[in-house]
Amino acid sequence: MTVDSTVEPAGGAAASEPELVQLLTPEGERVPDDHYDALIDDIGPPEIRGLYRDLVLARRIDSEAVALQRQGELGLWASLLGQEAAQVGSGRALRPHDHVFPTYREHGVAWCRGVDPARLLGLFRGVDQGGWDPRSTNFHLYTIVIGAQTLHATGYAMGVQRDGAVGTGDPNRDTAVIAYFGDGATSQGDVNEAFIWASVNNTPVVFFCQNNQWAISEPLERQTRVPLYRRAHGFGFPGLRVDGNDVLACLAVTREALQRARDGEGPTLIEAFTYRMGAHTTTDDPTRYRLGSELEHWRLKDPIERVKAYIVRGELADQEFFDEVEAEAEQLAEHLRTACRELPDPGPESIFDHVYVDPPAPLLAQRDEMTAYLDSFANEEARR
Amino acid sequence: MTTFNIVKAINAGLRRAMDGDPKVLIMGEDVGKLGGVFRVTDGLQKDFGEDRVIDTPLAESGIIGTAVGLALRGYRPVCEIQFDGFVFPGYDQIVSQVAKMHYRSAGRLRLPIVIRIPYGGGIGAVEHHSESPEGYFVHTPGLKVVTCADPVDAYWMIQQAIESDDPVMFFEPKRRYYEKAEVDTDGSPTLPLHAARVVREGTDATVAAYGPMVKTCLEAATAAADEGRSLEVIDLRTLAPLDLGPVIESVRRTGRLVVVHEAQRTLGVGAEVAARVTEECFYELEAPVMRVTGYDTPYPASRVEDDYLPDLDRVLDGVDRTLAH
């Protein structure tokens, strides 16, 4: 067997890690950067406070949904705990007309896109399969088949090109598309095909990989022998690794990649190096496959604490601000609890709705058959 | 009137659809400069440009998956899968994404995608080039599945499929690609997309077929007539939804039905036709519904494909068996 001795380790807590873009240390110290500082030079104290608020609210949406699952109100939830900065940083880099293709864990991006978080719950409660309108939010439905959405994003970006909405220099016209996926998805054929399509067509798409180190129970080294961001090189476009727990760095690198896309300079792969602090989903038990010490290592890199430390150190906000955000988070949680319980169960005949734009007669006949069957019980009841 | 074979008829239909709607795109392997391995898209890239007739990388999941994105952006992609047996790398995108997007989005998102697939055997090809995978897609809610059997239907049905706001699997009988007929390109289609059609009237037994087997069954009906047997032949044309009205009406008169297709028998279209005709015509049936089909084997090597494929004699044998009851 021949092994390329130049291959770097894939990453993970124990491996020696390649350079990553970091603008805010885990201790909340701002790291000056000759290149990336210019990309966030508009981020003053109000904007920092805004990002902090987004991070806290994203986490609160998530913790409330986990609680709702524990209470039996949701069948399942996929927690974003630990990935708030990757999602908020990239989500806040988007312009309104940019288009997002998420996995099923992008609750923080949904928040940034103005999707009512209560609408995210329907899928997990089992009352719908995507309760928001992707046309008005430019936030596509959650995609559960791993990696499939990266091709949709790339195709959408091909449509953007054909609409002449790339490289015109008009910020209200030029459009980028972003595809979210995880470390596990990089093994999927669809993701690799999306890289190829995006590369040869030079499409305005950003591939945003949240490398949270775990694909359910499988660590990164089961997916790759090279750092994921370096895959891009082989496909012919730039790739970079960013501290996924650093909201400023995620904002900066995503802004740059989106602008490259809008300018017609093609795709970028961003590997946001982060960690899934929770279980894969509420049905998963990570104690079966990973060590608590790893969790402790990453807890020190918490994406929210470092922003709070930065704000406090720089006196960018007073205690009243933090109290207000906490109060707002409580209100949001209450909204989620109420809205979740009020989500109506669909009626049985609704299973026939929207199978087709133009439903064929045999399908309508099956619906009538169901109606007659259900009515037969009602008639029986009436006879008693 | 213009004389077209099926290749030219689909080409003309595609051209007309592209002329009529700038959102119609063609994408697939070798569809551009080469005009497709069967030349179905010949000349279209020259006239409509590389942005509308797209030579894609060689990956079927990529073709379908990017078509989904293009459709979400408002385009109407017509994807070519080069050969029947190559659809399976794109199967997940078709079944899990294309077929379900309208449903999952509660009707908010539409995917007006056409997936063209040359299908069926009888051309002496190597493996994976002669299959009849239509049953997999008929079994998938959210897809519509049609197949043409002659140039007139080829010309109109491809245009109707492109106009459909639901995704359509469009199966093309490749062994009949070079059958010719007169096509009135100035007229309008005489049938909606999802309608079966009686192609030969008869009184003794009904034979239902689609795609490449329609011609085989018409030849069988001619041969049967020489022996004094009158067969009614129906071209099903649409497999999802099935339009069984003409079949049921026919079976009520003849009392006998033979269903013919190249695809393997078990859980094939013939099984569904048999079940539904039995439900509707139980008392009119004089004999069990017969199926004359490919066998439940992988598609065989080409030197023995004639033994696998239903032909005139096997159709007549099926007719004999139903008449013997």
XYZ file of C-alpha atoms in Angstrom:
709
model
C 0.000 0.000 0.000
C 1.286 3.426 -0.890
C 0.487 6.246 1.457
C 1.006 9.902 0.630
C 3.236 10.994 3.468
C 2.299 14.631 2.909
C -1.284 13.952 3.951
C -2.234 15.922 7.034
C -4.399 14.436 9.735
C -8.091 15.033 9.184
C -8.521 16.990 12.373
C -10.334 16.315 15.602
C -9.362 17.321 19.078
C -6.356 15.052 19.310
C -4.914 15.677 15.856
C -2.617 18.546 15.032
C -4.952 21.061 13.481
C -4.260 23.041 10.335
C -4.535 26.802 10.339
C -8.012 28.162 10.732
C -9.408 31.648 10.430
C -10.077 33.019 13.882
C -10.961 36.598 14.807
C -12.210 36.023 18.344
C -10.414 33.655 20.685
C -12.297 31.361 23.052
C -11.338 33.868 25.770
C -13.045 36.652 23.865
C -9.951 38.424 22.624
C -10.096 40.014 19.212
C -7.385 38.679 16.885
C -6.355 41.287 14.334
C -6.244 39.986 10.778
C -4.834 41.871 7.820
C -7.275 40.333 5.396
C -10.487 39.571 7.221
C -10.762 42.677 9.421
C -11.871 44.708 6.415
C -14.739 42.307 5.810
C -16.274 43.095 9.203
C -15.277 46.722 9.599
C -18.970 47.653 9.809
C -19.410 45.504 12.915
C -19.515 48.002 15.767
C -20.939 47.633 19.259
C -24.629 47.548 18.124
C -23.840 44.829 15.564
C -21.861 42.800 18.085
C -24.790 43.006 20.457
C -27.058 41.911 17.592
C -24.917 38.851 16.926
C -24.868 38.014 20.626
C -28.657 38.257 20.711
C -28.915 35.944 17.653
C -26.618 33.401 19.271
C -28.553 33.364 22.531
C -31.917 33.153 20.811
C -30.748 30.378 18.474
C -29.592 28.396 21.494
C -32.870 29.071 23.279
C -34.923 27.902 20.297
C -32.867 24.744 20.358
C -33.024 24.055 24.086
C -36.762 24.692 24.115
C -37.285 22.279 21.236
C -35.248 19.635 23.067
C -37.463 20.211 26.109
C -40.601 19.917 23.980
C -39.325 16.614 22.669
C -38.695 15.404 26.225
C -42.244 16.403 27.111
C -43.603 14.374 24.217
C -44.662 17.365 22.166
C -42.141 16.622 19.417
C -41.295 13.203 18.026
C -37.705 14.200 17.350
C -35.336 17.157 17.391
C -31.892 17.651 15.879
C -29.995 19.926 18.232
C -27.662 22.651 16.983
C -26.004 23.068 20.394
C -22.427 24.198 19.869
C -22.955 25.252 16.255
C -24.648 28.594 16.904
C -21.738 30.722 15.712
C -21.297 28.807 12.470
C -24.992 29.253 11.700
C -25.457 32.834 12.859
C -22.172 34.032 11.389
C -22.926 32.548 7.978
C -26.627 33.359 8.172
C -25.977 37.027 8.901
C -23.574 37.180 5.958
C -26.489 36.616 3.576
C -28.391 39.274 1.700
C -32.178 39.007 1.459
C -32.216 37.701 -2.118
C -29.522 35.089 -1.508
C -30.929 31.568 -1.315
C -30.286 28.946 1.371
C -30.423 25.162 1.093
C -30.195 23.748 4.635
C -29.929 20.311 6.201
C -32.308 19.560 9.079
C -30.146 21.208 11.753
C -29.990 24.794 10.483
C -32.349 26.322 13.043
C -29.965 29.235 13.598
C -29.825 29.993 9.876
C -33.618 29.788 9.746
C -33.702 32.372 12.528
C -31.457 34.671 10.488
C -33.739 34.231 7.470
C -36.772 35.380 9.434
C -38.446 31.972 9.565
C -40.726 31.852 12.614
C -39.003 29.149 14.691
C -42.407 27.725 15.544
C -42.709 26.785 11.864
C -39.637 24.563 12.245
C -41.425 22.404 14.789
C -44.091 20.972 12.480
C -41.683 18.580 10.776
C -40.475 17.265 14.148
C -43.954 17.136 15.662
C -45.216 15.205 12.663
C -47.884 17.616 11.496
C -46.172 18.623 8.249
C -42.975 18.089 6.245
C -41.882 21.709 6.051
C -44.174 24.395 7.383
C -42.563 27.540 6.012
C -42.671 29.096 2.584
C -39.252 28.804 0.914
C -40.315 31.371 -1.676
C -40.855 34.194 0.796
C -37.939 33.334 3.115
C -35.401 32.178 0.504
C -34.813 29.390 3.000
C -35.495 26.028 1.390
C -37.152 23.100 3.153
C -35.027 20.993 5.466
C -33.439 18.102 3.568
C -32.994 14.878 5.479
C -31.406 12.719 2.766
C -27.780 13.565 3.441
C -26.212 15.869 0.888
C -29.078 15.894 -1.640
C -29.596 19.629 -1.157
C -26.087 20.503 -2.320
C -27.148 19.578 -5.848
C -30.340 21.600 -5.505
C -28.274 24.596 -4.427
C -25.928 24.149 -7.357
C -28.807 23.843 -9.822
C -30.472 26.887 -8.311
C -27.202 28.763 -8.760
C -27.137 27.655 -12.409
C -30.558 29.274 -12.705
C -29.209 32.449 -11.104
C -26.501 32.516 -13.776
C -29.066 32.092 -16.523
C -31.118 34.922 -15.054
C -28.101 37.195 -15.406
C -28.015 37.770 -11.661
C -24.267 37.265 -11.287
C -21.404 39.659 -11.796
C -23.437 42.697 -12.809
C -22.058 44.787 -9.959
C -25.587 45.643 -8.852
C -25.823 44.619 -5.186
C -29.596 44.398 -5.460
C -29.335 41.961 -8.331
C -26.272 39.795 -7.876
C -27.287 36.671 -6.006
C -25.474 33.923 -4.177
C -26.669 30.510 -3.057
C -25.426 28.704 0.037
C -25.626 24.996 0.722
C -25.262 23.692 4.261
C -24.086 20.189 5.037
C -22.018 18.307 7.569
C -18.790 16.341 7.711
C -20.602 13.063 7.104
C -22.213 14.425 3.947
C -18.822 14.955 2.333
C -18.733 11.199 1.739
C -21.935 11.311 -0.283
C -21.831 11.117 -4.053
C -24.269 14.006 -4.332
C -21.926 16.385 -2.506
C -19.023 15.414 -4.716
C -21.189 15.757 -7.818
C -22.289 19.179 -6.598
C -18.625 20.198 -6.246
C -17.992 19.091 -9.828
C -21.072 20.823 -11.245
C -20.321 24.016 -9.359
C -16.714 23.967 -10.463
C -17.183 23.340 -14.171
C -20.112 25.758 -14.356
C -18.469 28.333 -12.067
C -21.774 28.659 -10.245
C -22.429 31.292 -7.558
C -22.681 28.812 -4.695
C -20.995 28.610 -1.308
C -20.596 25.176 0.234
C -20.785 25.664 3.978
C -19.705 22.512 5.763
C -20.237 22.467 9.496
C -17.652 19.936 10.532
C -19.069 19.068 13.946
C -16.701 16.079 14.179
C -19.404 13.443 14.391
C -21.758 11.784 11.910
C -23.990 10.197 14.530
C -21.406 7.810 16.037
C -18.729 8.021 13.370
C -15.829 10.385 13.982
C -14.282 12.454 11.229
C -11.539 9.939 10.520
C -14.199 7.533 9.228
C -15.039 10.088 6.504
C -11.710 11.513 5.432
C -7.947 11.308 5.531
C -7.409 14.934 4.625
C -8.829 18.093 6.185
C -12.179 18.612 4.520
C -11.496 22.117 3.278
C -8.627 20.765 1.200
C -11.031 18.682 -0.846
C -12.005 21.869 -2.702
C -8.546 22.163 -4.231
C -9.010 18.918 -6.119
C -12.288 20.126 -7.530
C -10.767 23.398 -8.658
C -12.053 26.021 -6.284
C -10.875 27.558 -3.017
C -11.478 25.965 0.325
C -10.722 27.258 3.785
C -11.159 26.320 7.398
C -12.688 28.721 9.857
C -13.183 28.535 13.601
C -16.809 27.486 13.535
C -17.295 28.671 17.085
C -16.209 32.193 16.208
C -19.175 34.182 14.944
C -17.029 37.041 13.633
C -14.751 34.756 11.655
C -17.717 32.823 10.236
C -19.339 36.120 9.253
C -16.171 37.385 7.582
C -15.296 34.282 5.576
C -18.889 33.700 4.475
C -19.284 37.318 3.417
C -16.192 37.004 1.303
C -17.242 33.705 -0.250
C -20.762 34.963 -0.981
C -19.356 38.054 -2.620
C -17.018 35.977 -4.755
C -20.080 34.017 -5.833
C -22.123 37.134 -6.588
C -19.212 38.595 -8.528
C -19.097 35.558 -10.783
C -15.896 34.161 -9.352
C -17.437 30.790 -8.590
C -17.827 28.451 -5.647
C -16.017 28.287 -2.312
C -15.909 25.535 0.278
C -15.955 26.721 3.860
C -15.214 24.183 6.537
C -16.537 25.571 9.800
C -14.612 23.633 12.421
C -17.026 23.163 15.298
C -18.448 20.525 17.579
C -21.809 18.900 18.073
C -22.227 19.407 21.832
C -25.495 17.500 21.955
C -26.652 14.175 20.627
C -27.132 13.651 16.890
C -30.858 13.833 17.559
C -32.964 13.341 20.642
C -33.002 9.577 19.961
C -29.217 9.303 20.056
C -26.993 8.421 23.023
C -23.492 9.814 22.475
C -22.147 8.299 25.694
C -21.938 5.024 23.757
C -19.288 6.327 21.379
C -17.451 9.404 22.651
C -15.612 10.554 25.734
C -16.836 13.207 28.114
C -13.368 14.768 28.101
C -13.831 15.696 24.450
C -17.001 17.520 25.372
C -15.165 19.375 28.133
C -12.433 20.402 25.678
C -14.992 21.942 23.362
C -17.033 23.480 26.156
C -14.095 25.839 26.714
C -14.543 27.026 23.126
C -18.201 27.926 23.567
C -19.404 30.215 20.780
C -21.572 32.402 23.017
C -19.306 32.806 26.025
C -16.493 34.252 23.937
C -18.763 36.959 22.515
C -20.052 37.757 25.977
C -16.464 38.014 27.252
C -15.581 40.282 24.351
C -18.573 42.527 25.040
C -17.900 42.685 28.761
C -14.176 43.298 28.335
C -14.799 46.069 25.822
C -17.714 47.477 27.822
C -19.829 47.275 24.688
C -22.986 46.676 26.696
C -24.223 46.925 30.251
C -25.948 44.309 32.369
C -29.327 45.639 31.317
C -28.602 44.471 27.749
C -27.833 40.921 28.863
C -30.975 40.891 31.007
C -33.061 42.080 28.060
C -31.707 39.323 25.820
C -32.456 36.756 28.525
C -35.998 38.090 28.845
C -36.442 37.990 25.087
C -35.191 34.408 25.020
C -37.764 33.491 27.663
C -40.505 35.109 25.596
C -39.367 33.249 22.493
C -39.408 29.967 24.422
C -42.926 30.680 25.616
C -43.957 31.433 22.033
C -42.508 28.082 20.947
C -44.272 26.175 23.720
C -47.620 27.741 22.944
C -47.291 27.564 19.162
C -46.128 23.951 19.306
C -49.129 22.791 21.304
C -51.455 24.745 19.036
C -50.145 23.156 15.838
C -53.205 21.377 14.500
C -53.098 17.699 13.618
C -53.859 17.333 9.925
C -57.089 15.590 8.972
C -56.839 12.075 7.512
C -57.854 13.110 4.007
C -55.021 15.658 3.940
C -52.615 12.836 3.109
C -53.942 13.132 -0.437
C -53.268 16.875 -0.667
C -50.491 18.136 -2.949
C -49.242 14.764 -4.178
C -49.642 16.375 -7.584
C -50.323 19.851 -8.905
C -52.923 18.185 -11.115
C -54.147 15.118 -9.190
C -55.163 12.160 -11.345
C -58.584 10.550 -11.091
C -57.382 7.226 -9.616
C -55.824 9.072 -6.686
C -58.965 11.120 -6.091
C -60.916 7.862 -6.161
C -58.689 6.513 -3.389
C -59.409 9.621 -1.353
C -63.150 9.102 -1.877
C -62.701 5.499 -0.800
C -61.073 6.682 2.431
C -63.827 9.225 3.027
C -66.513 6.598 2.558
C -64.676 4.231 4.891
C -64.347 6.893 7.595
C -67.971 7.940 7.089
C -69.082 4.363 7.618
C -67.984 4.626 11.263
C -69.787 7.927 11.691
C -72.969 6.386 10.283
C -72.590 3.404 12.570
C -72.215 5.784 15.499
C -75.357 7.637 14.442
C -77.373 4.405 14.266
C -76.584 3.583 17.876
C -47.811 17.244 -42.790
C -44.222 16.242 -42.165
C -42.756 12.770 -42.215
C -41.005 12.122 -38.926
C -39.522 9.152 -37.219
C -39.768 9.162 -33.426
C -36.305 10.713 -33.021
C -37.165 13.597 -35.333
C -40.616 13.956 -33.828
C -39.268 14.370 -30.297
C -36.607 16.714 -31.612
C -39.280 18.843 -33.282
C -41.423 18.748 -30.158
C -38.488 19.866 -28.003
C -37.683 22.626 -30.454
C -41.249 23.881 -30.391
C -41.360 23.814 -26.601
C -38.081 25.742 -26.423
C -39.325 28.273 -28.944
C -42.499 28.755 -26.934
C -40.979 29.108 -23.482
C -37.512 30.523 -22.765
C -37.509 28.725 -19.413
C -37.351 25.287 -21.080
C -33.834 23.826 -20.796
C -32.324 20.570 -21.996
C -29.645 18.899 -19.929
C -27.865 15.591 -20.063
C -24.796 13.733 -21.176
C -23.798 14.446 -24.791
C -27.050 16.277 -25.563
C -25.291 19.392 -26.872
C -22.671 19.254 -29.563
C -23.273 15.581 -30.301
C -27.056 15.958 -30.201
C -27.441 12.956 -27.937
C -26.276 9.407 -28.637
C -29.565 8.865 -30.517
C -29.504 12.435 -31.968
C -32.813 13.275 -30.272
C -31.477 16.726 -29.351
C -29.605 17.208 -32.629
C -29.057 20.839 -33.557
C -30.752 22.261 -30.485
C -27.592 23.555 -28.826
C -26.574 25.229 -32.065
C -29.872 27.089 -32.187
C -30.584 27.695 -28.495
C -27.084 28.003 -27.081
C -25.071 26.276 -24.408
C -27.030 27.870 -21.576
C -30.261 26.193 -22.697
C -28.886 22.898 -24.017
C -26.427 21.846 -21.362
C -23.785 19.155 -21.749
C -23.568 17.998 -18.150
C -20.852 16.154 -16.277
C -21.285 12.399 -16.398
C -23.356 11.829 -13.277
C -27.062 11.094 -13.286
C -27.777 12.125 -9.707
C -26.150 15.436 -10.547
C -28.336 15.841 -13.621
C -31.542 15.300 -11.679
C -30.410 17.128 -8.526
C -29.347 20.259 -10.375
C -32.560 20.099 -12.414
C -34.417 20.307 -9.093
C -32.561 23.514 -8.271
C -33.164 24.952 -11.732
C -36.861 24.153 -11.449
C -36.986 25.842 -8.038
C -35.518 28.915 -9.724
C -38.352 28.868 -12.290
C -36.885 26.826 -15.122
C -38.445 23.806 -16.848
C -35.579 21.347 -17.300
C -35.862 18.411 -19.674
C -33.267 15.887 -18.509
C -32.000 13.104 -20.709
C -30.880 9.869 -19.107
C -28.777 8.335 -21.839
C -29.992 4.759 -21.400
C -32.623 3.060 -19.230
C -30.111 1.182 -17.079
C -28.301 4.411 -16.176
C -31.239 5.983 -14.378
C -30.440 4.299 -11.090
C -27.608 6.624 -9.991
C -30.297 9.333 -10.200
C -32.966 7.214 -8.537
C -32.706 8.818 -5.097
C -33.045 12.330 -6.470
C -36.051 11.245 -8.557
C -37.853 9.291 -5.851
C -36.944 11.240 -2.698
C -36.680 14.760 -4.090
C -38.420 15.221 -7.444
C -41.458 13.126 -6.591
C -42.004 14.600 -3.121
C -41.162 18.295 -3.286
C -44.695 19.488 -4.065
C -46.096 17.271 -1.326
C -43.544 18.188 1.349
C -43.924 21.881 0.629
C -47.729 21.665 0.924
C -48.009 22.745 -2.685
C -45.729 25.775 -2.365
C -42.994 24.380 -4.615
C -43.475 22.886 -8.047
C -40.970 20.879 -10.029
C -41.965 20.911 -13.705
C -39.185 18.539 -14.726
C -39.290 16.053 -17.596
C -36.937 13.084 -17.439
C -36.537 11.476 -20.861
C -35.347 7.875 -20.937
C -34.775 5.769 -24.058
C -35.868 2.322 -22.893
C -36.445 -1.274 -23.854
C -34.557 -3.958 -25.697
C -34.385 -5.605 -29.071
C -31.419 -3.631 -30.343
C -28.651 -6.124 -29.638
C -27.026 -3.920 -27.019
C -24.707 -4.742 -24.146
C -26.070 -4.973 -20.615
C -27.785 -1.960 -18.973
C -28.843 -0.643 -22.393
C -32.091 -2.583 -22.916
C -34.030 -2.357 -19.688
C -37.592 -1.344 -18.931
C -37.470 0.357 -15.513
C -40.820 2.177 -15.810
C -42.408 0.113 -13.044
C -40.183 1.644 -10.361
C -41.479 5.076 -11.244
C -45.098 4.018 -11.678
C -44.806 2.784 -8.095
C -43.654 6.223 -6.901
C -46.391 8.698 -5.923
C -45.742 12.203 -7.158
C -44.399 11.176 -10.556
C -46.292 10.925 -13.788
C -45.080 8.325 -16.260
C -45.862 8.270 -19.960
C -44.529 6.517 -23.033
C -45.069 7.119 -26.715
C -45.346 4.433 -29.372
C -45.375 6.398 -32.633
C -44.121 9.709 -34.087
C -47.434 11.544 -33.713
C -47.611 10.827 -29.995
C -43.885 11.455 -29.657
C -44.270 14.942 -31.100
C -47.243 15.960 -28.994
C -46.624 14.055 -25.793
C -43.154 15.540 -25.247
C -44.672 19.006 -25.497
C -47.524 18.096 -23.172
C -45.031 16.612 -20.703
C -43.005 19.840 -20.714
C -46.187 21.839 -20.112
C -47.073 19.671 -17.108
C -46.514 21.324 -13.739
C -45.949 17.860 -12.271
C -42.717 15.956 -12.925
C -43.029 13.556 -15.846
C -40.961 10.478 -16.649
C -40.987 10.261 -20.447
C -40.068 6.808 -21.729
C -39.013 6.557 -25.379
C -39.151 3.175 -27.162
C -35.645 3.159 -28.561
C -36.158 0.128 -30.838
C -38.965 2.093 -32.506
C -36.995 5.335 -32.813
C -36.809 5.001 -36.602
C -40.480 4.154 -37.273
C -41.921 6.808 -39.551
C -45.294 8.494 -39.793
C -46.916 11.659 -41.043
C -47.198 14.303 -38.320
C -49.386 17.380 -38.618
C -47.174 19.837 -36.758
C -49.576 22.739 -37.288
C -52.494 21.056 -35.597
C -53.035 20.376 -31.950
C -52.942 17.130 -30.006
C -56.051 15.009 -30.335
C -55.663 13.481 -26.882
C -54.626 14.759 -23.458
C -51.309 13.429 -22.130
C -52.886 11.022 -19.684
C -55.220 9.072 -21.930
C -55.143 5.553 -23.337
C -56.198 5.018 -26.923
C -57.726 2.203 -28.963
C -55.337 1.780 -31.893
C -57.156 -1.129 -33.538
C -60.744 -2.164 -32.981
C -61.721 -5.769 -32.495
C -64.263 -8.027 -30.860
C -62.743 -11.327 -29.680
C -60.106 -10.217 -27.176
C -58.456 -7.030 -25.912
C -54.685 -6.582 -26.015
C -53.263 -3.719 -23.967
C -49.666 -2.616 -24.507
C -47.470 0.449 -24.454
C -44.275 1.804 -25.954
C -42.351 -0.650 -28.111
C -44.911 -3.436 -27.687
C -47.730 -1.519 -29.383
C -46.306 -2.236 -32.822
C -45.734 -5.882 -31.876
C -49.349 -6.188 -30.792
C -50.659 -4.503 -33.925
C -48.705 -7.009 -36.014
C -50.105 -9.805 -33.878
C -53.624 -8.486 -34.469
C -53.023 -8.510 -38.234
C -51.794 -12.092 -38.052
C -54.726 -13.068 -35.856
C -57.140 -11.554 -38.346
C -55.800 -13.962 -40.982
C -56.931 -16.755 -38.690
C -60.319 -15.153 -38.220
C -59.695 -13.671 -34.790
C -60.506 -10.054 -34.125
C -58.211 -8.384 -31.573
C -58.749 -4.938 -30.111
C -55.391 -3.260 -29.402
C -55.065 -0.476 -26.859
C -52.013 1.753 -26.440
C -51.958 2.620 -22.739
C -49.719 5.712 -23.377
C -49.898 6.821 -19.744
C -48.675 4.473 -17.008
C -49.026 6.865 -14.062
C -51.818 7.595 -13.838
C -53.154 4.602 -15.742
C -56.147 5.461 -17.896
C -58.051 2.196 -17.760
C -61.378 3.553 -18.991
C -60.837 2.421 -22.592
C -59.515 -0.951 -21.382
C -62.492 -1.583 -19.130
C -64.920 -0.504 -21.823
C -63.204 -2.870 -24.267
C -63.060 -5.817 -21.870
C -66.778 -5.433 -21.179
C -67.298 -6.182 -24.882
C -64.599 -8.824 -25.461
C -64.511 -10.499 -22.036
C -60.832 -11.213 -22.495
C -57.644 -9.241 -21.815
C -53.962 -9.791 -22.534
C -51.493 -7.225 -21.195
C -48.138 -7.011 -22.942
C -44.898 -5.348 -21.863
C -41.158 -5.902 -22.108
C -40.584 -5.265 -18.417
C -40.368 -8.219 -16.074
C -43.697 -9.602 -14.920
C -43.855 -9.439 -11.133
C -45.397 -6.208 -9.853
C -45.203 -4.783 -13.371
C -47.761 -2.566 -15.056
C -49.561 -5.700 -16.233
C -50.161 -6.775 -12.649
C -51.851 -3.490 -11.822
C -53.924 -3.558 -15.000
C -54.992 -7.122 -14.232
C -55.987 -6.288 -10.679
C -58.005 -3.222 -11.589
C -59.704 -4.800 -14.586
C -60.643 -7.733 -12.383
C -62.149 -5.330 -9.838
C -64.153 -3.537 -12.514
C -65.032 -6.354 -14.915
C -65.294 -9.447 -12.698
C -68.584 -10.621 -14.162
C -67.770 -9.700 -17.749
C -64.448 -11.550 -17.809
C -64.583 -14.902 -19.618
C -60.991 -15.759 -18.694
C -58.285 -14.631 -16.285
C -56.295 -11.607 -17.431
C -53.151 -12.875 -19.157
C -49.742 -11.242 -19.014
C -47.218 -11.572 -21.832
C -44.054 -9.966 -20.543
C -40.347 -10.191 -20.044
C -39.411 -12.893 -17.555
C -38.393 -12.266 -13.953
C -34.703 -12.388 -14.815
C -32.125 -9.697 -15.347
C -32.191 -8.519 -18.935
C -30.254 -11.257 -20.728
C -27.312 -11.155 -23.114
C -28.375 -9.876 -26.507
C -27.981 -13.187 -28.356
C -30.890 -14.539 -26.341
C -32.934 -11.365 -25.951
C -35.404 -12.510 -28.608
C -36.361 -15.308 -26.257
C -36.832 -12.865 -23.403
C -38.855 -10.253 -25.259
C -42.512 -10.754 -26.078
C -42.908 -11.038 -29.843
C -45.781 -11.628 -32.242
C -45.927 -15.349 -31.510
C -45.879 -14.917 -27.748
C -48.652 -12.329 -27.955
C -50.720 -14.742 -30.068
C -49.953 -17.518 -27.605
C -51.362 -15.319 -24.840
C -54.431 -14.677 -26.959
C -54.812 -18.426 -27.582
C -54.640 -19.089 -23.864
C -57.313 -16.538 -23.027
C -59.565 -17.754 -25.854
C -59.140 -21.365 -24.735
C -60.889 -20.641 -21.444
